[in-house]
PDB file of C-alpha atoms in Angstrom:
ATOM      1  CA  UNK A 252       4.444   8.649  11.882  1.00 96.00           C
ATOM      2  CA  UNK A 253       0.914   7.772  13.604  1.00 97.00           C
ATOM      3  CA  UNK A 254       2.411   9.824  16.424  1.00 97.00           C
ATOM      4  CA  UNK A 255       3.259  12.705  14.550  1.00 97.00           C
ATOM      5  CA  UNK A 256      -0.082  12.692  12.879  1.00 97.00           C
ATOM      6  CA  UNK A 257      -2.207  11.821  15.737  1.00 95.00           C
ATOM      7  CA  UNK A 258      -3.769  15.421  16.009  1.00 93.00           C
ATOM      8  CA  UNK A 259      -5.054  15.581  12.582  1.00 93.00           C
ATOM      9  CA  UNK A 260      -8.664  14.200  12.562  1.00 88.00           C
ATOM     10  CA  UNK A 261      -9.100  12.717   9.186  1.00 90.00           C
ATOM     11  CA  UNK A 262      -5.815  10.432   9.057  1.00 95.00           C
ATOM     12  CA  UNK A 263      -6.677   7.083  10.398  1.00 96.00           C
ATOM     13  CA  UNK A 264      -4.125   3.877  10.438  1.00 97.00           C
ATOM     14  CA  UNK A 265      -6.072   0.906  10.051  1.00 95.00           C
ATOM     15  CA  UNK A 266      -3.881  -2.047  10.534  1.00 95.00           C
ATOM     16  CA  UNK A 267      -5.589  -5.518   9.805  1.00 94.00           C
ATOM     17  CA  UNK A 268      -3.803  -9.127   9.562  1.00 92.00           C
ATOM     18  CA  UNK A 269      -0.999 -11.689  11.963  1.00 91.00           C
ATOM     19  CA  UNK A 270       2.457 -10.079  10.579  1.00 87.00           C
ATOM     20  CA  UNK A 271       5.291 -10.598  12.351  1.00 88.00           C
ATOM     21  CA  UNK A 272       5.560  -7.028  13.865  1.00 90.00           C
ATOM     22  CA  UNK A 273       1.799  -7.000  15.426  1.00 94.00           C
ATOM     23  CA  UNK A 274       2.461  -7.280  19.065  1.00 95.00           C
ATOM     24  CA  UNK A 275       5.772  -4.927  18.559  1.00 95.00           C
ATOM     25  CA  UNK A 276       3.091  -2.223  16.712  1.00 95.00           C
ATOM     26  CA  UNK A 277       0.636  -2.705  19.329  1.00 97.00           C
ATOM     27  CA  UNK A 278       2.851  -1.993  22.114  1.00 97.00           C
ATOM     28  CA  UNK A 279       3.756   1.395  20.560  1.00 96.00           C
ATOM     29  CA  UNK A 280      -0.194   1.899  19.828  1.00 97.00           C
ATOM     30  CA  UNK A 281      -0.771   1.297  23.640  1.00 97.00           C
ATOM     31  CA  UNK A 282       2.508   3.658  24.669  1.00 97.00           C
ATOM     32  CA  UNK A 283       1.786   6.244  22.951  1.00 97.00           C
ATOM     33  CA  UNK A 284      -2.045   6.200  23.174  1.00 96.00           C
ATOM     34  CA  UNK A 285      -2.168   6.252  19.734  1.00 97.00           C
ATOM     35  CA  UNK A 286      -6.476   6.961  19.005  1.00 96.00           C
ATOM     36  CA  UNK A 287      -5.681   6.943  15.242  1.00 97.00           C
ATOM     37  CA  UNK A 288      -4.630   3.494  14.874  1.00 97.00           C
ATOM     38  CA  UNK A 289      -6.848   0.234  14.732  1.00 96.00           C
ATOM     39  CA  UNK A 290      -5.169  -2.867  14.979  1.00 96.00           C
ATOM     40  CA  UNK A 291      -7.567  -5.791  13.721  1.00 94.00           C
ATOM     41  CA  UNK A 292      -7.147  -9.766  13.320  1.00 96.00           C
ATOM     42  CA  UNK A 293      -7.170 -11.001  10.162  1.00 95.00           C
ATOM     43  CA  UNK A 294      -9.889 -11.339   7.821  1.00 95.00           C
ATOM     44  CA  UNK A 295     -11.682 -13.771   5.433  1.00 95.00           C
ATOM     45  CA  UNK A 296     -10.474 -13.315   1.990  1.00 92.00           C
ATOM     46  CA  UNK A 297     -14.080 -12.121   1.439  1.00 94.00           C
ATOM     47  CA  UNK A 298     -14.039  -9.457   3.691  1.00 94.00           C
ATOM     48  CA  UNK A 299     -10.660  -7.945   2.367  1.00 94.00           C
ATOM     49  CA  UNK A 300     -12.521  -6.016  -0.832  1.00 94.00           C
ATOM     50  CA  UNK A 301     -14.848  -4.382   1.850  1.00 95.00           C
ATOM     51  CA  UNK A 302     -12.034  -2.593   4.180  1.00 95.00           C
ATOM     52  CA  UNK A 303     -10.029  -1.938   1.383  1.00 96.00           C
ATOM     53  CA  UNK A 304     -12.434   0.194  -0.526  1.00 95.00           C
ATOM     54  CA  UNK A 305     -13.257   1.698   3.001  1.00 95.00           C
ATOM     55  CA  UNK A 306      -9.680   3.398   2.424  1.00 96.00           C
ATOM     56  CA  UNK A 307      -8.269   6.390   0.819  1.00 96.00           C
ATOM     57  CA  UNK A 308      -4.886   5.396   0.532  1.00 97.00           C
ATOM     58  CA  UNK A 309      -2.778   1.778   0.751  1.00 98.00           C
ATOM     59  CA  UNK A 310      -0.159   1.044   1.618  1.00 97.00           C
ATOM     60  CA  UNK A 311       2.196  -1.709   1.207  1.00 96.00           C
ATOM     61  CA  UNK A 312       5.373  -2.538   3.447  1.00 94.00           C
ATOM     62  CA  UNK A 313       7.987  -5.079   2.055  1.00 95.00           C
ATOM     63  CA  UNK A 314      11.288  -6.183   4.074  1.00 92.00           C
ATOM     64  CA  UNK A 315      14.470  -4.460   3.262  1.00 93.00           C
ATOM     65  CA  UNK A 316      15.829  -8.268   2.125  1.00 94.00           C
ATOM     66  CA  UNK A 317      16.945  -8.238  -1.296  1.00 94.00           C
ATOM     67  CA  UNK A 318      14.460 -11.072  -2.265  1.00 93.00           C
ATOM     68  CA  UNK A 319      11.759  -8.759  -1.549  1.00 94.00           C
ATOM     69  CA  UNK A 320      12.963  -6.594  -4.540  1.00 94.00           C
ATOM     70  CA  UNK A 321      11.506  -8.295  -6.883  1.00 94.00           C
ATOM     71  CA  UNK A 322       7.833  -9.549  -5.106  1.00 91.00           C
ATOM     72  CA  UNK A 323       4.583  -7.983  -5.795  1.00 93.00           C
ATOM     73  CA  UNK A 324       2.303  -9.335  -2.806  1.00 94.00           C
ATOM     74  CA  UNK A 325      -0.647 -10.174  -3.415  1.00 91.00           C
ATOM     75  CA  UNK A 326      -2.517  -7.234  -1.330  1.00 94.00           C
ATOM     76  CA  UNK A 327      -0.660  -5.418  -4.588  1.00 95.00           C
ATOM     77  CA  UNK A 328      -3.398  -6.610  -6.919  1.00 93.00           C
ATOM     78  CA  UNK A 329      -6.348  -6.448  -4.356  1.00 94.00           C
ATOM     79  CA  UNK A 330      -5.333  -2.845  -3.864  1.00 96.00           C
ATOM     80  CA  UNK A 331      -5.330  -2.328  -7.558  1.00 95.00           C
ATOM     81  CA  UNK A 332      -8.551  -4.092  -7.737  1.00 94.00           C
ATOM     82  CA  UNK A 333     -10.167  -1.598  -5.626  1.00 96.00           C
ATOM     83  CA  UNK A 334      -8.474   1.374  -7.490  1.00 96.00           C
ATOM     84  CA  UNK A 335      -6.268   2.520  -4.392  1.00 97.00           C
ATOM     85  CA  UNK A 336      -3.922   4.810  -4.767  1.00 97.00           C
ATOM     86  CA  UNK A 337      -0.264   3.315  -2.626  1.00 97.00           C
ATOM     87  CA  UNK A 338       2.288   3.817  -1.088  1.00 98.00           C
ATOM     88  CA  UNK A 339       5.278   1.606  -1.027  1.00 98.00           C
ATOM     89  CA  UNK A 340       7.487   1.337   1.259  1.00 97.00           C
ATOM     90  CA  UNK A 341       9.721  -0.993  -0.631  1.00 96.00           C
ATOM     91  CA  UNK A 342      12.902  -1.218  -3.420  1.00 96.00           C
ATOM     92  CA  UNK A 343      12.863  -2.611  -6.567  1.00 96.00           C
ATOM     93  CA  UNK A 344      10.287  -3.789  -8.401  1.00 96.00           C
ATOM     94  CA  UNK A 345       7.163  -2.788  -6.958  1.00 97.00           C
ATOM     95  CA  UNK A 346       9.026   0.452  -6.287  1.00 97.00           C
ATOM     96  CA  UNK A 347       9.515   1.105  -9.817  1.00 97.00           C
ATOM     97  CA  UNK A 348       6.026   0.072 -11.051  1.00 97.00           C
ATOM     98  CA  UNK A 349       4.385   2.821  -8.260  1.00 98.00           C
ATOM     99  CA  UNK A 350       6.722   5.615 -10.046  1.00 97.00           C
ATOM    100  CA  UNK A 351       6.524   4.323 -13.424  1.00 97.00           C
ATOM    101  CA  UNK A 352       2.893   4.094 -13.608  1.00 97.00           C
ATOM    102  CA  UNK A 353       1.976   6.946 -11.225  1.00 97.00           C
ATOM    103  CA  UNK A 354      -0.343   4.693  -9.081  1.00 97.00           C
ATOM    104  CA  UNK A 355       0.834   6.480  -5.537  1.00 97.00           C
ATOM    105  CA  UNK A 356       4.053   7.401  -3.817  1.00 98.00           C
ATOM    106  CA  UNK A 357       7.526   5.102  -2.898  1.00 97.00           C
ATOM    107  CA  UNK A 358       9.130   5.934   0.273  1.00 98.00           C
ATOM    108  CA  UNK A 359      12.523   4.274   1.623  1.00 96.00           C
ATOM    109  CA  UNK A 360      12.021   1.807   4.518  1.00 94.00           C
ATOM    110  CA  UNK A 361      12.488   3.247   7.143  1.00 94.00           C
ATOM    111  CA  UNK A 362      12.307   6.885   6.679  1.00 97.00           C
ATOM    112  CA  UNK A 363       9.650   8.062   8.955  1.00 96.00           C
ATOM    113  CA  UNK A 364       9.989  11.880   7.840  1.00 98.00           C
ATOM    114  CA  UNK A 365       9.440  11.136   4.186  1.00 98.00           C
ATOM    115  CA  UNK A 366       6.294   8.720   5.031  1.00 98.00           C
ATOM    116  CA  UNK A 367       4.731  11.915   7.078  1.00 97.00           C
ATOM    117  CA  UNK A 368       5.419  14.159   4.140  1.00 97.00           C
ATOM    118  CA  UNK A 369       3.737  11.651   1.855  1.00 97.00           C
ATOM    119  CA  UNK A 370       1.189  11.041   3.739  1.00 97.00           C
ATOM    120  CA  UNK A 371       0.274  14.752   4.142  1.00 96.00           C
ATOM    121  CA  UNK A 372       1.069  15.368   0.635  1.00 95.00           C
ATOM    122  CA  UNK A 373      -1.574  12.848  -0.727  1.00 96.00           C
ATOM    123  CA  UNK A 374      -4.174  13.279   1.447  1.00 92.00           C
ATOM    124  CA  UNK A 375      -4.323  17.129   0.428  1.00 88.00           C
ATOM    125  CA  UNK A 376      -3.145  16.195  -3.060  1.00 88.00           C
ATOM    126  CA  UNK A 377      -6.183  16.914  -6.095  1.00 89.00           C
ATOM    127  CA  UNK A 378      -3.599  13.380  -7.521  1.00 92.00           C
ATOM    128  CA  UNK A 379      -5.432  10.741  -5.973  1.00 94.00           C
ATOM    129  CA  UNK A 380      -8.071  10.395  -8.701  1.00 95.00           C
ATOM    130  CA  UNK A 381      -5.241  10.307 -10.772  1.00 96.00           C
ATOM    131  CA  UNK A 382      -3.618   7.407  -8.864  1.00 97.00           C
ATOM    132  CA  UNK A 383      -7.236   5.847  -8.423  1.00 96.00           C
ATOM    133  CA  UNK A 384      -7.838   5.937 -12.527  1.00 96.00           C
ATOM    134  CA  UNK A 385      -4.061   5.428 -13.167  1.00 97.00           C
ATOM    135  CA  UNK A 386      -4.414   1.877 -10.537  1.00 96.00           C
ATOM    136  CA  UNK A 387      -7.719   0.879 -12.363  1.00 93.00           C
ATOM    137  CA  UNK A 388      -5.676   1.259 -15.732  1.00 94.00           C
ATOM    138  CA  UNK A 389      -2.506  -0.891 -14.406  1.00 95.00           C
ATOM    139  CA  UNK A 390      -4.627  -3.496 -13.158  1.00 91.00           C
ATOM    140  CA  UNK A 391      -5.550  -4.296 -16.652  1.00 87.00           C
ATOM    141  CA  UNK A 392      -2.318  -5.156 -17.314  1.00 86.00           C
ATOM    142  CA  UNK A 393      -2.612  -8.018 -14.595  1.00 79.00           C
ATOM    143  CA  UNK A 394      -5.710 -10.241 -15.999  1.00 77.00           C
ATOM    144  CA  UNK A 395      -5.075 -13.855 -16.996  1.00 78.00           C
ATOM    145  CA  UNK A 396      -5.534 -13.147 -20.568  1.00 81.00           C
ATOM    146  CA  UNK A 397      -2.373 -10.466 -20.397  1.00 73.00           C
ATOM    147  CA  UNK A 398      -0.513 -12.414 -18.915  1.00 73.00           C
ATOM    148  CA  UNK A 399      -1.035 -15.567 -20.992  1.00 80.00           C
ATOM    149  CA  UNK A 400      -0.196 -13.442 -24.189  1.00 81.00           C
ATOM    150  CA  UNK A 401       2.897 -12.175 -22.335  1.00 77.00           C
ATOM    151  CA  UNK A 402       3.806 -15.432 -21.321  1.00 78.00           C
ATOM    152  CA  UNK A 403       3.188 -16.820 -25.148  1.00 84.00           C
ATOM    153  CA  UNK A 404       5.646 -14.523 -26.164  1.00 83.00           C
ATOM    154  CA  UNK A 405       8.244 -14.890 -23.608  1.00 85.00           C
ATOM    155  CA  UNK A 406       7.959 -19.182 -24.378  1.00 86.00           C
ATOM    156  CA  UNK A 407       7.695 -18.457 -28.194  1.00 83.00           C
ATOM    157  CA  UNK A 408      10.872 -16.751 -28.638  1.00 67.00           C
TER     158      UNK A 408
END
């Protein structure tokens, strides 16, 4: 997708942490001569808020393993945090909470074609301060005193 993109000057891939698939990503980076991704180590926790508000759009990639259907990482909640609009590339849960709560876009792993179209689509989309307000609103669904009464509930019954 970087590839495909790579002549537009206002898409940037900033890639920062260890995952497993680093080396493999950097190798295509390198191949390709790829100008309009950045490939950084990880970060202190601290520093996380900083490059994720320097963003316009998240994104987060979970395995195709069926375990991973029902996890919400916790780069999830930072990028709520920072009112990011996403886009998953996932199933399941975090899937349906993107749609459902029209914080960004879902797009099947794997499916390079409809991650380009997204990716155009948002970035010339007027719906990102929708997804931005829409992500600010989610996230209050998140804090410890939500939770607690949700959890109350669940215990109580």
């Amino acid at each position: 997708v970087a590839d495909k993109l790579k002549d537009i000057p206002n898409i940037l891939f900033y890639i920062v942490g260890e995952g497993p698939d680093k080396q493999r990503i950097e190798s295509i980076r390198k191949n390709k001569n790829l100008t309009n991704v950045m490939i950084y180590p990880a970060q202190k926790r601290e520093t996380m808020p900083i490059l994720i508000s320097a963003a316009d759009i998240c994104t987060v990639f979970l395995s195709s393993q069926p375990i991973f259907e029902i996890a919400l990482p916790t780069k999830f909640y930072e990028y709520l945090a920072c009112s990011k609009p996403l886009i998953g590339i996932c199933r399941g849960e975090l899937a349906d909470i993107i749609t459902k709560n029209q914080i960004g876009e879902k797009c099947e792993i794997g499916n390079c074609e409809q991650l380009y179209q997204i990716i155009i689509n948002m970035t010339n989309s007027h719906e990102i301060t929708m997804y931005e307000r829409n992500s600010k609103l989610l996230l209050r669904q998140f804090t410890i005193s939500e939770l607690s009464t949700l959890f109350r509930e669940i215990v109580t019954v």
